[in-house]
């Protein structure tokens, strides 16, 4: 390409954009409900270990490929390994999986839009906690309302990516990301005063291995990839806009720690409500939407608080979908030489159509036999398919690529450029070449039942 690659304006700009991509529904919506379903403490511990030992080295790996090639995934893999190499397949896998994630993500973000409007109309007034909770079921099972919000949210995302990410999203992220942190911390502190806090703290932070299953462990790995935006080449694309003076390892750590903090604070905010009001931690995808309005209804300033929270949720979802759409349309621009506007609209339309089965999942209007066949509705099925298989496998391929296939000198030089953490090159290489692939493989084998780690360690 003759056109000069765009670059981030500043180090802060990159951190905000990457953190904006990472912090989103994954930390605020998915982390609490998956933790609830997997029994708490032990799952949280595995999630933490995955973030630090697997995601951190991989995050650096994606940035290294991205900055070294200044390309999007498919092109990056083919530059580094030759045009006909099968590594290109890893790039295509990343693109396909991004489309799938985006398709159901927009539906959940649509729920957040719906709850913003609900908050404005003070829907919790005069309702009991059970009645407030039942609003979610009503929403999930109403196909056409879901489609409306999904479409609106996609238009919002398209508008931002269309109009230029750097200007718009970076400027807003500077104000709204700190605002989100403030509201989250304030709510978490309030939650700590609830009677159920003790039980919640025990649930979240005291590991009880008896409640952890092999599938749960793989799910923790997938969740860590999901919240870190890893595995699908998103961070790779963002890395391609980095400048040589940017510090890859240090900024990676900052972004991951921010993401981790948001997930944990979200847990501290939500679980005390669950135990105080006698709800089940296993409520599933509706957890956040069911519990938080009940908390807001108890607090002074319900209208403002609730509206502000859900608006921020929409916003964090938006900074994440912007990264998804940006990655997909940048890939189309590069692969098919389409102009930006055409790429953006075609991808958006495709994602809308692909999202319809998720939108209509709980209404029984489409694929009504699905739940009986798969044991969960369409939405839940594809979401756990992505978490358990696509993300770990993509992650495995990227770690193998960085560790073994990509040219050594280029990789090492890229790591060292702009960083004061040069001494960590060796440990990083060890992690990405051995530990990361080994851990991912172990978890995959365990999940397929080919080996049984449980049997090796305990209960003998
Ligand atoms: N990390 C985002 C979140 O937590 C979602 C996301 C953005 C994502 N880009 C991704 C997930 C790439 C998987 C892969 O909400």
PDB file of C-alpha atoms and ligand atoms in Angstrom, residues 21-27 101 105 225-230 232 234 320 323-324 391, ligand 1:
ATOM      1  CA  UNK A  21     -11.570  -2.106  23.129  1.00  0.00           C
ATOM      2  CA  UNK A  22     -10.773  -4.372  26.065  1.00  0.00           C
ATOM      3  CA  UNK A  23     -13.031  -2.851  28.719  1.00  0.00           C
ATOM      4  CA  UNK A  24     -16.578  -3.497  27.678  1.00  0.00           C
ATOM      5  CA  UNK A  25     -19.423  -5.908  28.095  1.00  0.00           C
ATOM      6  CA  UNK A  26     -16.829  -8.623  28.684  1.00  0.00           C
ATOM      7  CA  UNK A  27     -15.809  -7.215  32.062  1.00  0.00           C
ATOM      8  CA  UNK A 101     -18.620 -12.106  18.335  1.00  0.00           C
ATOM      9  CA  UNK A 105     -22.359  -8.452  21.120  1.00  0.00           C
ATOM     10  CA  UNK A 225      -9.144 -13.730  25.950  1.00  0.00           C
ATOM     11  CA  UNK A 226     -12.545 -12.182  25.451  1.00  0.00           C
ATOM     12  CA  UNK A 227     -12.085  -9.438  28.021  1.00  0.00           C
ATOM     13  CA  UNK A 228      -8.583  -8.693  26.735  1.00  0.00           C
ATOM     14  CA  UNK A 229      -9.859  -8.520  23.088  1.00  0.00           C
ATOM     15  CA  UNK A 230      -7.238 -11.125  22.231  1.00  0.00           C
ATOM     16  CA  UNK A 232      -8.888 -12.178  16.787  1.00  0.00           C
ATOM     17  CA  UNK A 234      -7.900  -6.723  16.982  1.00  0.00           C
ATOM     18  CA  UNK A 320     -15.390  -2.269  21.962  1.00  0.00           C
ATOM     19  CA  UNK A 323     -12.588  -1.972  17.537  1.00  0.00           C
ATOM     20  CA  UNK A 324     -14.445  -4.956  16.067  1.00  0.00           C
ATOM     21  CA  UNK A 391     -10.588 -17.868  21.189  1.00  0.00           C
TER      22      UNK A 391
HETATM   23  N1  LIG B   1     -12.978  -7.126  24.967  1.00  0.00           N
HETATM   24  C1  LIG B   1     -14.285  -6.626  24.693  1.00  0.00           C
HETATM   25  C2  LIG B   1     -15.128  -6.736  25.940  1.00  0.00           C
HETATM   26  O1  LIG B   1     -14.667  -7.175  26.947  1.00  0.00           O
HETATM   27  C3  LIG B   1     -14.945  -7.312  23.544  1.00  0.00           C
HETATM   28  C4  LIG B   1     -14.060  -7.454  22.385  1.00  0.00           C
HETATM   29  C5  LIG B   1     -13.551  -6.456  21.637  1.00  0.00           C
HETATM   30  C6  LIG B   1     -13.524  -8.663  21.883  1.00  0.00           C
HETATM   31  N2  LIG B   1     -12.720  -6.961  20.700  1.00  0.00           N
HETATM   32  C7  LIG B   1     -12.674  -8.328  20.850  1.00  0.00           C
HETATM   33  C8  LIG B   1     -13.664  -9.975  22.242  1.00  0.00           C
HETATM   34  C9  LIG B   1     -11.943  -9.311  20.170  1.00  0.00           C
HETATM   35  C10 LIG B   1     -12.959 -10.959  21.548  1.00  0.00           C
HETATM   36  C11 LIG B   1     -12.086 -10.633  20.546  1.00  0.00           C
HETATM   37  O2  LIG B   1     -16.247  -6.362  25.952  1.00  0.00           O
END
